mmCIF file of C-alpha atoms in Angstrom:
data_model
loop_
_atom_site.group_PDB
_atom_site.id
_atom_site.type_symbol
_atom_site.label_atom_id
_atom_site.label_comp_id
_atom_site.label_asym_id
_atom_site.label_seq_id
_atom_site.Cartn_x
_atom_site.Cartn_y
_atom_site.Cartn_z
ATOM 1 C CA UNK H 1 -33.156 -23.953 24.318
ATOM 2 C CA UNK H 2 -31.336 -25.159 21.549
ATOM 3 C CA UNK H 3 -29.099 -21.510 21.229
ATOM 4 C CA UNK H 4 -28.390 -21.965 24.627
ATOM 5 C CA UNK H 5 -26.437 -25.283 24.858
ATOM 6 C CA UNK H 6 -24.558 -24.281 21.446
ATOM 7 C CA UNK H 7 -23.597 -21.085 23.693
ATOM 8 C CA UNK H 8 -22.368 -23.529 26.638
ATOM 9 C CA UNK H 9 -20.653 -25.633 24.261
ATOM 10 C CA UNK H 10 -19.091 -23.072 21.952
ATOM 11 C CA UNK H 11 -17.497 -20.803 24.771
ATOM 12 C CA UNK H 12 -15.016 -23.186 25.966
ATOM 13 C CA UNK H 13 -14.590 -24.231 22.693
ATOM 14 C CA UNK H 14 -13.767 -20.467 21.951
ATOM 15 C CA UNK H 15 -11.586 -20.338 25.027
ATOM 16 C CA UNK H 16 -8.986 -23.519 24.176
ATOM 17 C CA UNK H 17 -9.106 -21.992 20.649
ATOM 18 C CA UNK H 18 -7.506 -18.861 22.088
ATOM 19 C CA UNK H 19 -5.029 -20.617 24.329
ATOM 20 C CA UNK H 20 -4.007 -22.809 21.603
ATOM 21 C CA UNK H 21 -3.356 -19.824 19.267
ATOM 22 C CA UNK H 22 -1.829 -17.544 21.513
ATOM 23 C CA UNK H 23 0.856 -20.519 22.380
ATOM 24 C CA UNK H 24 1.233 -20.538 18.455
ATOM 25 C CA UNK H 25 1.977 -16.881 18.051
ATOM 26 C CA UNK H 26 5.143 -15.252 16.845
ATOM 27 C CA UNK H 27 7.506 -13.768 19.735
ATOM 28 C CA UNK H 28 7.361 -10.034 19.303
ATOM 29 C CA UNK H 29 10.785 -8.664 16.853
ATOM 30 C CA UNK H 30 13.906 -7.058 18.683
ATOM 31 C CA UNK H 31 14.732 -3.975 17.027
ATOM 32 C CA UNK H 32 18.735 -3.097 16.939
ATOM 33 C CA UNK H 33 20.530 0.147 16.327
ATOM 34 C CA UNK H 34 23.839 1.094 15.217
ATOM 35 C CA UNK H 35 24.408 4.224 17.938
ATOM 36 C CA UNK H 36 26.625 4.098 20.043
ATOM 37 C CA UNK H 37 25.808 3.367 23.624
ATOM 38 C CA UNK H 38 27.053 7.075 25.291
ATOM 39 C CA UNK H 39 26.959 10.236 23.310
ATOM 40 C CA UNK H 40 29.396 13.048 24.687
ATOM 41 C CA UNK H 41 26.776 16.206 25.799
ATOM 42 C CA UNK H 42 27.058 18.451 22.988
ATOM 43 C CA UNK H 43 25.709 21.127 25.161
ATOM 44 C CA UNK H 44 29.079 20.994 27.001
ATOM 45 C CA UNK H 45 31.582 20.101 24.613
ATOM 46 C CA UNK H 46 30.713 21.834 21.451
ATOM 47 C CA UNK H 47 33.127 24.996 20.866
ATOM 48 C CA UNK H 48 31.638 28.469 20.256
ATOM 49 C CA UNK H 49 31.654 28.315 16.395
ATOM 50 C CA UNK H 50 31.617 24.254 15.588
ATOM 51 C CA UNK H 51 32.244 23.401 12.084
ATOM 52 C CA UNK H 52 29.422 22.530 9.774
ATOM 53 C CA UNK H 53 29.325 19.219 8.152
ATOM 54 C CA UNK H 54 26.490 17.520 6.021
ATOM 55 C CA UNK H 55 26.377 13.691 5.917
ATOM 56 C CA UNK H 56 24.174 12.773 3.002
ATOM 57 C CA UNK H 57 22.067 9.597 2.960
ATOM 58 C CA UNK H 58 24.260 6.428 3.002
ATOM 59 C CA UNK H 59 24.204 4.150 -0.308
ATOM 60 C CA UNK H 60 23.811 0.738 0.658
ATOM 61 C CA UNK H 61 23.419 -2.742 -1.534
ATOM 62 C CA UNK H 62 20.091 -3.417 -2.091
ATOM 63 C CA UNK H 63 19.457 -6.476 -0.358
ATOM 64 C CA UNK H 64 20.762 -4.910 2.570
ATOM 65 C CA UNK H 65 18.048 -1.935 2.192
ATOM 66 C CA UNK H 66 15.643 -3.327 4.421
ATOM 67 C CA UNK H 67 14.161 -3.963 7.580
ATOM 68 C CA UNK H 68 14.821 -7.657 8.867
ATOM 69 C CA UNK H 69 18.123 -8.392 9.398
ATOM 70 C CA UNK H 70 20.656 -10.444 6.971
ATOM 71 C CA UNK H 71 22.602 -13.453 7.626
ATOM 72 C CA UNK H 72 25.117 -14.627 5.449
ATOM 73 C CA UNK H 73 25.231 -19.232 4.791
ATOM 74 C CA UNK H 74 28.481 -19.309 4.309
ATOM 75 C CA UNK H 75 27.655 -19.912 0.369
ATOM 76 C CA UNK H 76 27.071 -16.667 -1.010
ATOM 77 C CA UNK H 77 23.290 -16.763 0.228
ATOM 78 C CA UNK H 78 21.604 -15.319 3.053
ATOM 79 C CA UNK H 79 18.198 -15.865 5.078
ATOM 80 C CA UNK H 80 16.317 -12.676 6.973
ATOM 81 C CA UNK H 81 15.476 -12.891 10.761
ATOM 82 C CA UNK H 82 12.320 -12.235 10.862
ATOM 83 C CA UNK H 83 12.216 -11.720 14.827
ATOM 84 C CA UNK H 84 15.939 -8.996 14.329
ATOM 85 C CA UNK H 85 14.971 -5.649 12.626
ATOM 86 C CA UNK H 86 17.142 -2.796 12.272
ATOM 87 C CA UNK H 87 15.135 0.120 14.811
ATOM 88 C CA UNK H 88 15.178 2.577 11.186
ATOM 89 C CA UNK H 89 16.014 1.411 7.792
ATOM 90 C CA UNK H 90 19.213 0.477 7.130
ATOM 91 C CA UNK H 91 20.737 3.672 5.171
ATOM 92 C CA UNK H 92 19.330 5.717 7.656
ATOM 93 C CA UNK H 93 20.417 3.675 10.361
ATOM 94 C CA UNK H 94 23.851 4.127 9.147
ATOM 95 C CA UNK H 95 23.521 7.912 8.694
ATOM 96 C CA UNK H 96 22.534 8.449 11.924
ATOM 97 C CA UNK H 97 25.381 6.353 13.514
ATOM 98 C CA UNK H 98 28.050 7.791 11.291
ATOM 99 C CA UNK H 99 26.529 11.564 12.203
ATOM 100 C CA UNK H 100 26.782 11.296 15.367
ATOM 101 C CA UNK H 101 30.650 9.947 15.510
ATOM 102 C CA UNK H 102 31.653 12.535 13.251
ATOM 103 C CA UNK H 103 29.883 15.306 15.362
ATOM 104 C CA UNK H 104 31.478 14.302 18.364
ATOM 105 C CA UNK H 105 35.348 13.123 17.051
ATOM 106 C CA UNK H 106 35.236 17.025 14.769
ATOM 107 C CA UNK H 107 33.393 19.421 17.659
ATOM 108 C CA UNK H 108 31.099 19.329 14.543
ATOM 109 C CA UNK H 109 26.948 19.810 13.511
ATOM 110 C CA UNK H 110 25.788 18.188 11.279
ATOM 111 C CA UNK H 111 23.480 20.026 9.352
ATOM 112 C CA UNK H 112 21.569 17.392 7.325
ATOM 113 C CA UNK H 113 18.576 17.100 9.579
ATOM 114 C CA UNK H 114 18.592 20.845 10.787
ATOM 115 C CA UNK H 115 16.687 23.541 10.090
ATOM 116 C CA UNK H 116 19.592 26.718 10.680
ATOM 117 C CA UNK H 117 18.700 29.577 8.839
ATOM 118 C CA UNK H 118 21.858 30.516 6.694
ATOM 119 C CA UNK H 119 24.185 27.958 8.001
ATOM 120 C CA UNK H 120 25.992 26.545 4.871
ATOM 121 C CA UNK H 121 28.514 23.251 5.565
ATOM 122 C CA UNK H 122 31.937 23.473 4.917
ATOM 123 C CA UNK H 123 32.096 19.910 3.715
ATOM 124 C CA UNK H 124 29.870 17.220 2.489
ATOM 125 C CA UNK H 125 30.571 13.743 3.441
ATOM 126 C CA UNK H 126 29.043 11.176 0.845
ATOM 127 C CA UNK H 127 29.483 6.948 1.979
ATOM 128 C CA UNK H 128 29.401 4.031 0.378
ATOM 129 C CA UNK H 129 28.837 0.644 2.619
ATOM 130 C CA UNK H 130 29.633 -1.936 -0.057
ATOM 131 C CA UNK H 131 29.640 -4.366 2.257
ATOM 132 C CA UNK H 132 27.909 -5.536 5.874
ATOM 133 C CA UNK H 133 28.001 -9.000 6.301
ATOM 134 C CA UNK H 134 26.679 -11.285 8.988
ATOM 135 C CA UNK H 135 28.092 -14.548 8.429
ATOM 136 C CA UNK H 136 26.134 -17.349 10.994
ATOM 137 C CA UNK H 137 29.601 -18.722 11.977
ATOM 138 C CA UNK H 138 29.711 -15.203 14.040
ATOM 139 C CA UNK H 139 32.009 -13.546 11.171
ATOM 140 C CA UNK H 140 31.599 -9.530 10.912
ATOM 141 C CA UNK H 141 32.561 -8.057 7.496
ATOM 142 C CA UNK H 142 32.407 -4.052 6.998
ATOM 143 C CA UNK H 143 33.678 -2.549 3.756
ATOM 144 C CA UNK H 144 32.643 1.159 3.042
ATOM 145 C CA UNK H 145 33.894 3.828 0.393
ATOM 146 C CA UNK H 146 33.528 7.582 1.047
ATOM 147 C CA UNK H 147 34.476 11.164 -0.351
ATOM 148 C CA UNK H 148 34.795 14.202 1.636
ATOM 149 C CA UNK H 149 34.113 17.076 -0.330
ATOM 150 C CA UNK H 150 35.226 20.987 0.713
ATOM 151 C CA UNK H 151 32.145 23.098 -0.288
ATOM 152 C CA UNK H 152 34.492 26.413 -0.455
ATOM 153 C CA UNK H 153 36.473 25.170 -3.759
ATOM 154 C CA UNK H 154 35.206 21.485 -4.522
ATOM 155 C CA UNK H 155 38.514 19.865 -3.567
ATOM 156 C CA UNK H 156 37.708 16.030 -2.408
ATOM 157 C CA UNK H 157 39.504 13.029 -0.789
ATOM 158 C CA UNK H 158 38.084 9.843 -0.470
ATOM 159 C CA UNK H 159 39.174 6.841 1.851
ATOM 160 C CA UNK H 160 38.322 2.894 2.035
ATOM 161 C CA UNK H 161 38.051 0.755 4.286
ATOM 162 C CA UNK H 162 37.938 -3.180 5.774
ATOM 163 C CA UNK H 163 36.976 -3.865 8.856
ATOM 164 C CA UNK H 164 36.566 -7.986 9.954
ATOM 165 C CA UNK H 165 35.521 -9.263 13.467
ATOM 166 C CA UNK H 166 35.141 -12.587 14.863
ATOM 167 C CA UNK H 167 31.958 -12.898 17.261
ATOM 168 C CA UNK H 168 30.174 -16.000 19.138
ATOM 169 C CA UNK H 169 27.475 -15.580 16.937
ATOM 170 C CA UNK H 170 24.972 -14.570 18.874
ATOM 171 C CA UNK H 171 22.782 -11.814 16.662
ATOM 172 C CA UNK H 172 23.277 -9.342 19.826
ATOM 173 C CA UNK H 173 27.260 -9.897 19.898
ATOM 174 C CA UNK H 174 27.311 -9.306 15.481
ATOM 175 C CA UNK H 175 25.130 -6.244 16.135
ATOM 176 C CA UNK H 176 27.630 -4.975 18.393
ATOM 177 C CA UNK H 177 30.583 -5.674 16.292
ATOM 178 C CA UNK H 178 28.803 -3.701 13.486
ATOM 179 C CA UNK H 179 28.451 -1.069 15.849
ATOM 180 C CA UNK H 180 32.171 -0.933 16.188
ATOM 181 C CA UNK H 181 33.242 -1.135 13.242
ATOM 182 C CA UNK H 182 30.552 1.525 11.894
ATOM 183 C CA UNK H 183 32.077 4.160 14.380
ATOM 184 C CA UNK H 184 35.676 2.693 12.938
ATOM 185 C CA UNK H 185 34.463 4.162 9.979
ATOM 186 C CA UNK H 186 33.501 6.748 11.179
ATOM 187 C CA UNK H 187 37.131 7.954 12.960
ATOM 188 C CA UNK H 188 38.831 7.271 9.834
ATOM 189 C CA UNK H 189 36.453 9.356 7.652
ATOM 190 C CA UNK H 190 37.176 12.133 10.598
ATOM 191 C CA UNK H 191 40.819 11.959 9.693
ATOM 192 C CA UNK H 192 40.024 12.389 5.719
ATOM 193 C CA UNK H 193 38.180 15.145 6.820
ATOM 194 C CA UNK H 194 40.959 16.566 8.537
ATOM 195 C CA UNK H 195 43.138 16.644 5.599
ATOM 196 C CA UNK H 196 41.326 18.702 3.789
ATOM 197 C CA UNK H 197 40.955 21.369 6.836
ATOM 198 C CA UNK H 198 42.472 24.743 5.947
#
């Protein structure tokens, strides 16, 4: 008798517990990536012998390397958002978006992630992203460093560049202006590329 009213009791008990922490719970993380929004078909735009290219791993600062992402105080510190996550990690994340710009600006494969039996790169393209800053006043800073290297001799150029946006601030609208200014990067380590083409 006594089990059973601690049974009545206890279920409702059980069931306001659940409301109460379900109200309480964390809002499930947005995951952001840095690829562009339309990739050309490669199927229809590649030419019958595309050059070979092999973007290695992006270098990143370390307190960039990670999941969450960073926003700059305005005071040389910065605080992660624990509900914004990059959709890969960060270097990768990078990789990926600067692969696929230089694939489609050269008529290019990159073959970093493929497996093609005999099919040796004519250049390696190593990057640097010194800098990717978030500021919470909406402020976009990109600084990367990068050499292009032709794998028939060894002959290498390298390039810099700054790239600075103003956004509202919204984590959505900073994303975006990363996005920009990644494939920014991107074009202008295209044209590096380029002048090192035979």
């Amino acid at each position: 008798m006594t089990a059973g009213i601690r049974l009545r009791f206890s279920f409702p008990a059980f069931v306001v517990m659940t409301v109460v922490l379900s109200a309480c719970a964390s809002p499930d993380p947005r995951y952001y990536t840095l690829l562009p929004d339309v990739v050309a078909d490669s199927r229809t735009f590649l030419p019958t012998a595309p050059m070979l290219i092999e973007v290695a791993p992006v270098r990143v600062p370390e307190h960039l390397n990670r999941s969450n992402l960073a926003i700059g105080n305005g005071d040389g510190s910065f605080r992660l958002l624990e509900q914004a996550r990059w959709g890969a990690p960060l270097p990768d994340a990078l990789r990926d978006a600067i692969s696929e710009r230089l694939q489609t600006d050269l008529s290019a494969i990159d073959t970093y992630h493929q497996s093609m039996r005999d099919a040796k790169p004519r250049y390696r393209i190593n990057i640097d992203v010194l800098q990717m800053s978030l500021e919470f006043d909406g402020r976009v800073d990109v600084r990367a460093s990068w050499v292009v290297t032709r794998l028939a001799d060894g002959k290498a150029a390298a390039g810099r560049t700054e790239r600075r946006m103003r956004t509202p601030g919204g984590v959505a609208e900073m994303v975006a202006a990363c996005r920009q200014m990644i494939a920014g990067t991107a074009t202008d380590v295209a044209e590096t590329l380029r002048s090192l083409k035979d």
